[in-house]
Coordinates of C-alpha atoms in Angstrom, one line a residue:
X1 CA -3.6 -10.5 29.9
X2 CA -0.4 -11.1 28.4
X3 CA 2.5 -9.3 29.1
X4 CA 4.7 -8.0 26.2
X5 CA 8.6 -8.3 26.7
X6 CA 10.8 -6.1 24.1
X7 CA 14.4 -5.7 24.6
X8 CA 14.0 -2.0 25.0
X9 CA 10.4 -1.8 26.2
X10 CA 10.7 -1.8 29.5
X11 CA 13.9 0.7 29.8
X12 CA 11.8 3.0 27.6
X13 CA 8.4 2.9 29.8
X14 CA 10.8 3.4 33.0
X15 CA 11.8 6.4 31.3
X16 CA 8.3 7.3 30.1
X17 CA 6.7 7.0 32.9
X18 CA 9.1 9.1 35.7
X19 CA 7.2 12.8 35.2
X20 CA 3.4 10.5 35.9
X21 CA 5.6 9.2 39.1
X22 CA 6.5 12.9 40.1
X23 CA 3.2 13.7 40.1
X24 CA 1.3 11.3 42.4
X25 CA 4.0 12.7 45.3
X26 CA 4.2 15.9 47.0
X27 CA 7.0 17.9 44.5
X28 CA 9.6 17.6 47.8
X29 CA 8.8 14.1 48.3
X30 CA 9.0 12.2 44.5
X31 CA 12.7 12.5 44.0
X32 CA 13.1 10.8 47.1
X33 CA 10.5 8.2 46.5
X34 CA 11.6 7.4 42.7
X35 CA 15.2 7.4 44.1
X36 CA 13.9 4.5 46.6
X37 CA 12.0 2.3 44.1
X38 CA 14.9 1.7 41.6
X39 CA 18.3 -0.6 42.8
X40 CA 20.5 -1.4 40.4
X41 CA 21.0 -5.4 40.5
X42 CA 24.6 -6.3 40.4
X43 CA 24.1 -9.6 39.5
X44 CA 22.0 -8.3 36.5
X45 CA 24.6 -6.4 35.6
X46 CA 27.3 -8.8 35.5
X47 CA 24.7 -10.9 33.2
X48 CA 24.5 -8.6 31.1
X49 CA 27.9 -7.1 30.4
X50 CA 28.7 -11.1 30.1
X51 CA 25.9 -11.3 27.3
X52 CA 27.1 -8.2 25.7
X53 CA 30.8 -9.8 25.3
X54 CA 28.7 -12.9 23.9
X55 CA 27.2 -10.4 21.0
X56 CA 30.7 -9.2 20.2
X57 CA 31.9 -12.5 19.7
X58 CA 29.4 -13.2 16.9
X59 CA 30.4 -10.2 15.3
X60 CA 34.1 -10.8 15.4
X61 CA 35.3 -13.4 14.7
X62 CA 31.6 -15.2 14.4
X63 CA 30.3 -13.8 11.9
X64 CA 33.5 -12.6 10.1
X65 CA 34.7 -16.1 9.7
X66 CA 31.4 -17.8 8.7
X67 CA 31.4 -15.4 5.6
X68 CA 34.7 -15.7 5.1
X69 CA 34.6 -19.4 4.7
X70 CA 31.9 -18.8 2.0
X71 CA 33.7 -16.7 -0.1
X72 CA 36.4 -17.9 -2.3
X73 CA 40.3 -16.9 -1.9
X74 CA 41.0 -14.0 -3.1
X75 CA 38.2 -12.6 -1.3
X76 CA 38.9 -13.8 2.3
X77 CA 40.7 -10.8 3.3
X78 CA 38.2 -8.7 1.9
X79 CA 35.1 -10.1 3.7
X80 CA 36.8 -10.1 7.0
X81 CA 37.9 -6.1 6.6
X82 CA 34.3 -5.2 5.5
X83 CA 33.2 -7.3 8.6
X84 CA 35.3 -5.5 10.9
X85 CA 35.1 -2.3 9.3
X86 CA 31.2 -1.7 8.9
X87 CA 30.6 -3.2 12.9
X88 CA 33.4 -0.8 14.1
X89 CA 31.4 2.1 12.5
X90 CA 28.2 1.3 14.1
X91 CA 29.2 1.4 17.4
X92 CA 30.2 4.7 16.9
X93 CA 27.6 6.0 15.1
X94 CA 25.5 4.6 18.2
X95 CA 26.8 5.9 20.6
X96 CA 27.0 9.4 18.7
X97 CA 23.6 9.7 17.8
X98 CA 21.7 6.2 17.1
X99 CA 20.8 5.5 21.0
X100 CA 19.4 8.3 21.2
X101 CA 17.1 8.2 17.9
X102 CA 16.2 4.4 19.0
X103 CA 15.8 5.3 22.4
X104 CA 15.8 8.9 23.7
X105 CA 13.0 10.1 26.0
X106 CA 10.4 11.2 23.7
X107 CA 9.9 11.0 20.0
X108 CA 7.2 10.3 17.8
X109 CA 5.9 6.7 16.7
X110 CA 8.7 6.0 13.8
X111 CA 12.0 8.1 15.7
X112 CA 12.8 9.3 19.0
X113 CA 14.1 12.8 19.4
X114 CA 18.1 13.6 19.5
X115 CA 18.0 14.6 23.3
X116 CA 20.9 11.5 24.0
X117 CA 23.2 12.9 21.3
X118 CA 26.8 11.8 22.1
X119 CA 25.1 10.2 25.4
X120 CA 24.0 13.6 26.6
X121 CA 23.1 12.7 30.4
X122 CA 24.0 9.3 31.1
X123 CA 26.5 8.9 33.5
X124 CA 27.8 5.6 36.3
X125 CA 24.8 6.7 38.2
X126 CA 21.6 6.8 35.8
X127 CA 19.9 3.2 35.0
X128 CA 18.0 1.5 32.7
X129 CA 14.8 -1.0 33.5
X130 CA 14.2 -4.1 33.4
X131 CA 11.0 -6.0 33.3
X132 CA 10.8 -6.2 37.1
X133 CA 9.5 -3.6 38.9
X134 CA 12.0 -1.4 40.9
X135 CA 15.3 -3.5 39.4
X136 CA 17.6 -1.7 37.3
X137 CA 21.1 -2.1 35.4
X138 CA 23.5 0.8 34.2
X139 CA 22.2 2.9 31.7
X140 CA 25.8 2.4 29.9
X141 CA 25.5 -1.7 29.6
X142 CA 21.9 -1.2 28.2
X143 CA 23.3 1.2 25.7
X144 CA 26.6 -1.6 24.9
X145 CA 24.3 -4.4 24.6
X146 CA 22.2 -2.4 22.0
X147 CA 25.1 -0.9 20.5
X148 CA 26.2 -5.1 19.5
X149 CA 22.8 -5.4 17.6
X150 CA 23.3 -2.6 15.6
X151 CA 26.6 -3.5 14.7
X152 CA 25.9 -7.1 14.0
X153 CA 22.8 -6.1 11.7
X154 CA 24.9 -4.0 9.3
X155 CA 27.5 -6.6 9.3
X156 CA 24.8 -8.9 8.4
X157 CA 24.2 -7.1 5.2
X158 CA 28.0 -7.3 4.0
X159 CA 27.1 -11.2 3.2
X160 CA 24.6 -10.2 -0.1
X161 CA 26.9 -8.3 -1.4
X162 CA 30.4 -9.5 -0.8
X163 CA 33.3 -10.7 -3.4
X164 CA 32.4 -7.5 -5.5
X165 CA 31.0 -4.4 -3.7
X166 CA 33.8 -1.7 -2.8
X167 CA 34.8 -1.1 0.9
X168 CA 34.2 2.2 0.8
X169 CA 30.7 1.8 -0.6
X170 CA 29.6 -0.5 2.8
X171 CA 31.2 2.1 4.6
X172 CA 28.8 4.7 2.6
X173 CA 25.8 2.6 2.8
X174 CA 26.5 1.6 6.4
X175 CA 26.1 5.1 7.8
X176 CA 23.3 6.2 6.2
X177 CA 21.6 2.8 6.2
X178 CA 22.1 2.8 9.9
X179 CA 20.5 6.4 10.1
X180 CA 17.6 6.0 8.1
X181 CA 16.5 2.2 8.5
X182 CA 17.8 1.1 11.8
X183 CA 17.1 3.2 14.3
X184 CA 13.7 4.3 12.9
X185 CA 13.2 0.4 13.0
X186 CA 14.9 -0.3 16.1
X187 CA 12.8 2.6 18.1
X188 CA 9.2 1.4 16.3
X189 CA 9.6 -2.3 17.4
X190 CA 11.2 -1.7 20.7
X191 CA 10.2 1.7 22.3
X192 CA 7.2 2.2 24.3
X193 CA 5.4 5.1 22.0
X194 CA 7.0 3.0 18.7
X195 CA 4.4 2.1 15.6
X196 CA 4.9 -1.8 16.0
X197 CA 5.4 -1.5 19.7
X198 CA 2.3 0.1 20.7
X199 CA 0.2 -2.7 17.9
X200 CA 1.5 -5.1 20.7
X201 CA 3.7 -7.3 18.0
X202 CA 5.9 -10.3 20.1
X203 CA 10.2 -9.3 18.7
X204 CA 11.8 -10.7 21.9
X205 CA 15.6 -10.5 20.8
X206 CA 15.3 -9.2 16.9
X207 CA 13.2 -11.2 14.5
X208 CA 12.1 -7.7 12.6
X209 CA 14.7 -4.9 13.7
X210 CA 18.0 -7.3 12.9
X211 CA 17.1 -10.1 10.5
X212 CA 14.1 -8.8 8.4
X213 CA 15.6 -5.7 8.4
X214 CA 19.5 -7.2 7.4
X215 CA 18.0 -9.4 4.8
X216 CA 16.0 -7.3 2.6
X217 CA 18.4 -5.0 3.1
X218 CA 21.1 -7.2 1.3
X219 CA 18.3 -8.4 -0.7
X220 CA 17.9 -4.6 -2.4
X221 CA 21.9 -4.3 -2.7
X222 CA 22.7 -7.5 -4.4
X223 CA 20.0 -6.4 -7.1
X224 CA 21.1 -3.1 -7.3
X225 CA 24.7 -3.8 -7.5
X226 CA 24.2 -6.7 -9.7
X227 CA 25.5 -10.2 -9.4
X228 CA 28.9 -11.4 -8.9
X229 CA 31.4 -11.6 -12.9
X230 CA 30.9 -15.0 -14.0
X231 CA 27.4 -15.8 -11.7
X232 CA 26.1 -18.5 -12.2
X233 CA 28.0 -20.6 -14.9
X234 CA 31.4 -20.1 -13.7
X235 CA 31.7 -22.9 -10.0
X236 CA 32.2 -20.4 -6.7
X237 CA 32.4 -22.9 -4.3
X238 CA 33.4 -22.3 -0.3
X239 CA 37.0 -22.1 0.0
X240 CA 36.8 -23.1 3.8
X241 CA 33.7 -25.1 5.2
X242 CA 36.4 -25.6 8.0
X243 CA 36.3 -21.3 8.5
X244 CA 32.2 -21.5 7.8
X245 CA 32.1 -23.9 10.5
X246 CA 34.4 -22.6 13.3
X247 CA 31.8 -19.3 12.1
X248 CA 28.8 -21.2 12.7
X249 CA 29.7 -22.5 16.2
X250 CA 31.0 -19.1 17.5
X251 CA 27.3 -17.5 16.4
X252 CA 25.5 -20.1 17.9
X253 CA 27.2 -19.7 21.1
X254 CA 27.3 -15.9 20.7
X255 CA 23.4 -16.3 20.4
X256 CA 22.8 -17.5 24.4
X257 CA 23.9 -13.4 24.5
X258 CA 21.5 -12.6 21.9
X259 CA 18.6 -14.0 23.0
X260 CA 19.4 -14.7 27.0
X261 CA 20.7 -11.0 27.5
X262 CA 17.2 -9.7 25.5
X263 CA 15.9 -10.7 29.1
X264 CA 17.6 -7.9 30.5
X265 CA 17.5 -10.0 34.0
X266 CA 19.4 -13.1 35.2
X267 CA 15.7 -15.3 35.5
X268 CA 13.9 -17.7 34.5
X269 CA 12.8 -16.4 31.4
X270 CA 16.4 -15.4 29.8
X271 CA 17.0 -19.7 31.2
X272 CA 14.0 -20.6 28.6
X273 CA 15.5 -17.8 26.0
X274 CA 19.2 -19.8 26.3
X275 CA 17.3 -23.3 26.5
X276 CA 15.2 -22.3 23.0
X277 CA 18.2 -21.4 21.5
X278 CA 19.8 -24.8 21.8
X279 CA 17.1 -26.5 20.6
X280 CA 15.6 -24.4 17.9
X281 CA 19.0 -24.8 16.4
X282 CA 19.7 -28.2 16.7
X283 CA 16.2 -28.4 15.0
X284 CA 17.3 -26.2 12.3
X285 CA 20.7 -28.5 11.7
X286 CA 18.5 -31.6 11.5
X287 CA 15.7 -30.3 9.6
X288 CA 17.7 -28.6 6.9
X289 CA 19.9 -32.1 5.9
X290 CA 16.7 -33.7 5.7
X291 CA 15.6 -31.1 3.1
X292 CA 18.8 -32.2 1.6
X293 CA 18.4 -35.8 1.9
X294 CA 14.2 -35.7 0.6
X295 CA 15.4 -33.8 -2.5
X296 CA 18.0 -35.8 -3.0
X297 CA 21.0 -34.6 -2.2
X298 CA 23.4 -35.6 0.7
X299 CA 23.5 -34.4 3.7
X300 CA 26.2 -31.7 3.7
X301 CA 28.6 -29.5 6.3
X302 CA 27.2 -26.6 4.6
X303 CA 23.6 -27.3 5.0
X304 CA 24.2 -28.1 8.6
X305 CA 25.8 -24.9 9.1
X306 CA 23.1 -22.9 7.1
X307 CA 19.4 -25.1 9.1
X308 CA 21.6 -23.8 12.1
X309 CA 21.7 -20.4 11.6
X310 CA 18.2 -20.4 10.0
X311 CA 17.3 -22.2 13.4
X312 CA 18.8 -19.3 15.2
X313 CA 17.0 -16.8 13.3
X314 CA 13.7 -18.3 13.7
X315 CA 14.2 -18.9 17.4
X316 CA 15.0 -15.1 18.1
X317 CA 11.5 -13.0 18.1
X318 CA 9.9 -16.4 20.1
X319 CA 13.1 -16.9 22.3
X320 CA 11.4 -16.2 25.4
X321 CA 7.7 -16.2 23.6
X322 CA 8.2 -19.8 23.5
X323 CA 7.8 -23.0 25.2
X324 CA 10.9 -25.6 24.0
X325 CA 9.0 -27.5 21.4
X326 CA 7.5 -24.5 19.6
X327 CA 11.0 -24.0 19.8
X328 CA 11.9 -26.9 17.8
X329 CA 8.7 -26.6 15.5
X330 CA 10.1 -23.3 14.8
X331 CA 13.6 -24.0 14.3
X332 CA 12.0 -27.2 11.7
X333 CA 10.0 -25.0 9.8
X334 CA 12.0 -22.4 9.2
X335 CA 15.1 -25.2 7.8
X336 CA 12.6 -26.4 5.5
X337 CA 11.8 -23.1 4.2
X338 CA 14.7 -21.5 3.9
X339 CA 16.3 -24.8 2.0
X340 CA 13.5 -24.6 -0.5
X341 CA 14.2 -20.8 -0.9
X342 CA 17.8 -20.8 -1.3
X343 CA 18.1 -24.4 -2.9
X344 CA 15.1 -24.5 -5.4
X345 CA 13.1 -20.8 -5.7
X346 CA 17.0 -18.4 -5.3
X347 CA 17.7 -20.2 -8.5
X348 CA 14.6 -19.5 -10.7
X349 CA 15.1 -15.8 -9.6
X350 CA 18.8 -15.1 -10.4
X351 CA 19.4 -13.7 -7.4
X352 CA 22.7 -13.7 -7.0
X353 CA 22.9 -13.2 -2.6
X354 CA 26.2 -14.0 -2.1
X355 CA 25.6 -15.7 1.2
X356 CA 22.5 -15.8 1.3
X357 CA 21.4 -13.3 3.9
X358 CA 17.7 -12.7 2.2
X359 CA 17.5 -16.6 2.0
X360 CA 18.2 -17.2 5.3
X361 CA 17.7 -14.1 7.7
X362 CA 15.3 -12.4 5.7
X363 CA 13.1 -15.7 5.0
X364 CA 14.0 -17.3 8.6
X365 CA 13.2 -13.9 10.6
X366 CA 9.7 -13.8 8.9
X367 CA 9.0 -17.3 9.4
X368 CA 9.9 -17.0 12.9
X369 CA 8.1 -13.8 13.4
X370 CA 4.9 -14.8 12.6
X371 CA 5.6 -18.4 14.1
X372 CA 5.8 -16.8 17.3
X373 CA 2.0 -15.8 17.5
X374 CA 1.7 -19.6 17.5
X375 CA 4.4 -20.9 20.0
X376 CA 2.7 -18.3 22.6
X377 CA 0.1 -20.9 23.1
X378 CA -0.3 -22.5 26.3
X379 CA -0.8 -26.3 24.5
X380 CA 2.7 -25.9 22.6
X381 CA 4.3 -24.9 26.1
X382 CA 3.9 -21.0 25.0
X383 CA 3.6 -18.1 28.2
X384 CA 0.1 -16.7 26.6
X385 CA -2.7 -17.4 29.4
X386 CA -6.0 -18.6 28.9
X387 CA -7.5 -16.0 26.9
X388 CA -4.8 -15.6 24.5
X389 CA -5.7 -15.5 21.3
X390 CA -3.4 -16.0 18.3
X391 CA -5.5 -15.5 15.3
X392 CA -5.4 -11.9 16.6
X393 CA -1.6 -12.0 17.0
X394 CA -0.6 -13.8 14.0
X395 CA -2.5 -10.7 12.2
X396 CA -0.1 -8.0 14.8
X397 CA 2.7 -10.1 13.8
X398 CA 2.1 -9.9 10.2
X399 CA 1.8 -6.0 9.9
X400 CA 5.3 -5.6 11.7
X401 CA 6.2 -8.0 9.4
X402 CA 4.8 -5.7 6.3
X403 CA 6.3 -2.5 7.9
X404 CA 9.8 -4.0 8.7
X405 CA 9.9 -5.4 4.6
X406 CA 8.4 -1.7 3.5
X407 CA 10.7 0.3 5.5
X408 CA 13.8 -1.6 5.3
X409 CA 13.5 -1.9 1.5
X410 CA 12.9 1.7 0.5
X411 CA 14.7 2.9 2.8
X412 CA 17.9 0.5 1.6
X413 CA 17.5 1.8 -1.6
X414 CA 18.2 5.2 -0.6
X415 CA 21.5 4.1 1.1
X416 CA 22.7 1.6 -1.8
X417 CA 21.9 4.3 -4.5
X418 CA 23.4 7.0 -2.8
X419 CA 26.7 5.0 -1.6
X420 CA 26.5 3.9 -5.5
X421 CA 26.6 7.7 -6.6
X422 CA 29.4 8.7 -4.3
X423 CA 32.2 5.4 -4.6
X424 CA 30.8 3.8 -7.8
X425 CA 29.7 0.8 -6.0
X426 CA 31.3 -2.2 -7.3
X427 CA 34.5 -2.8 -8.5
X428 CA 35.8 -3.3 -12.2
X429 CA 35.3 -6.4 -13.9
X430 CA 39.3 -6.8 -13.7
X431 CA 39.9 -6.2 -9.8
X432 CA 36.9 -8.7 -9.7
X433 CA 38.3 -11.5 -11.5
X434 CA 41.9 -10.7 -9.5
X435 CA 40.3 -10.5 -6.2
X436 CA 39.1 -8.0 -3.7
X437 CA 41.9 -9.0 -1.4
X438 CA 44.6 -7.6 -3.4
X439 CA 42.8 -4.5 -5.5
X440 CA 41.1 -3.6 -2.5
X441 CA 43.0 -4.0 0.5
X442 CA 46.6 -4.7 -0.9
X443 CA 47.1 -7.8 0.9
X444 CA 45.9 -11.4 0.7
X445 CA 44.4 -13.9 3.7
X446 CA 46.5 -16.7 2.3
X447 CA 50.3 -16.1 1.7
X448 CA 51.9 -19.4 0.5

């Protein structure tokens, strides 16, 4: 049968499963015997503290800099303090109380309970599975690594909304958002006892609990907030595809943390994880210009950058649920996909997703979601055995979908309303048209 690999999963079962351990021993005996059966790996743990950095490095400056080169201006400075600002508040939020709702030691199948609050009991000493039996790493590196998703997803978000939502309002959103949407999310995808867990969906580094979950989540605040002054007639071109660029890179090679580290072991699995992530990207670049080229258009910088993040996306829930060319099949599809979303349908809609995080993370993380029932298969190089069956995945994989687009949406709302209520949500019509940089933060990116 087919064995399930979650980021989280196997940490969480370790930690599940220690009182079933205590009782197949003598009561004087089982401390000494689960003491015996679990080694802390040192070269595991280097691996992953190295693909922890690698996370970081997407965030800032990754991520800050691909937005930034998107926006115009007068906005620079803006979208790189909203960046910073919302990851920075994550982390602490995380290690405050979000671990420990993702992943404490019991819970229900949507939360887990606050028994980890402010880290309550994990010290040098405790560890955290991995997917091989008796191997550990530090409890502390499993909660960093996590803590880098949760920031990144939030900082995902900024991107929907940018050049006219208020700081303080992402700040607002962020921590409820995180409270209500994230972890819930992050524990039912990831946590042995979790809704979507327990169904047996494939989310090897994210597909549902970061990109779903970012881009319908931007999706609901760019509507709610309304679209930019002067969207669409007035031009808003890039100011820096240089910027957007130097962004794009630093993600993609941020990502070999992403999706290698999801391994939670040095092997050969988190090798496939980094080798899918080169080439479901490179797919994604290609793809995506030939969207451009077909429709005719020409090849651009811009839709390079954009097939390689939607590359990216797609790749992470099949990263190591993949063989290399499912890889590239579902870095291909989701460039096409996402190019006729955010080139042809975005425009029909009026939506006005500044960077288009729905477009791109929202429609790549489903694509690649339920493409990964199909790069299991043993003829496209998949790890599924003999008897695997992907009709009846593709249908698991489709109801995490649905759960992740319910949950995240409603409960999005709740945060962008309330964040709305409290900091009025956007900014005047006149600090819009001057720019962000100046009427929100006092100071510009640019001084000539």
């Amino acid at each position: 049968m087919l064995k399930l690999r979650s980021i989280a999963g196997a940490a969480i079962a370790a930690f599940a499963a220690a009182p079933a351990l205590a009782l197949q021993a003598p009561a004087e005996t089982a401390p000494a015997a689960a003491e015996a059966a679990a080694t802390i790996a040192k070269g595991d743990t280097a691996f992953m503290i190295i693909a922890t950095v690698l996370v970081m490095l997407m965030i800032v400056p990754g991520l800050a800099l691909f937005y930034g080169g998107l926006a115009r201006t007068k906005n620079m400075a803006s979208v790189l303090t909203q960046v910073l600002g919302v990851a920075c508040l994550a982390m602490i939020i995380w290690v405050t109380c979000g671990y420990s709702m993702a992943f404490g030691d019991t819970g229900n199948a949507f939360i887990a309970d606050f028994g980890k609050v402010f880290l309550k009991g994990v010290t040098s000493d405790s560890g955290a599975a991995t997917f091989s039996d008796g191997v550990e790493i530090p409890e502390y590196i499993f909660i960093a690594f996590q803590m880098t998703f949760a920031a990144i997803t939030a900082a995902l978000i900024v991107g929907g909304t940018m050049e006219r939502a208020k700081f303080s309002t992402m700040m607002v959103f962020t921590a409820i958002w995180l409270t209500i949407v994230y972890f819930p999310i992050a524990h039912m995808v990831w946590a042995t006892g979790g809704l979507i867990f327990e169904w047996g969906a494939l989310d090897f580094a994210g597909g549902t609990v970061v990109h779903i979950n970012a881009g319908v989540s931007a999706l609901v605040g760019c509507l709610i907030l309304g679209k930019r002054v002067g969207y669409p007639k007035e031009p808003m071109p890039p100011h820096s595809l240089t910027m957007t660029l130097i962004g794009t890179g630093l993600l993609w090679v941020g990502w070999f943390g992403f999706n290698g580290g999801s391994e939670l072991e040095a092997d050969g699995v988190a090798s496939l994880a980094v080798l899918n992530t080169f080439v479901a990207t490179a797919a994604g670049v290609l793809f995506w210009m030939l969207g451009e080229t077909i429709s005719g258009r020409k090849g651009s910088l811009l839709g390079g950058c954009s097939g390689a993040i939607a590359g990216l996306v797609a790749v992470t829930p099949a990263a190591g649920n993949s063989g290399p060319f499912g890889a590239i099949l579902i870095g291909a599809a989701a460039a096409l996909v996402c190019f006729w979303f955010v080139t042809m349908l975005k425009p029909k809609l009026g939506l006005d997703d500044s960077a288009d995080v729905f477009g791109i993370h929202g429609i790549g993380g489903i694509v690649g979601s339920l493409g990964t029932a199909f790069t299991m298969m043993p003829g496209l190089g998949g790890p599924g055995d003999a008897e695997y069956d992907a009709g009846a995945q593709f249908i698991i994989q489709a109801m995490g979908v649905g759960v992740a687009i319910g949950w995240a949406a409603v409960g999005a709302a709740i945060a962008w309303f309330i964040a709305k209520l409290v900091t009025g949500g956007r900014v005047s019509e006149e600090k819009e048209r001057d720019g962000l940089d100046l009427s929100e933060h006092g100071e510009r990116a640019y001084n000539y």
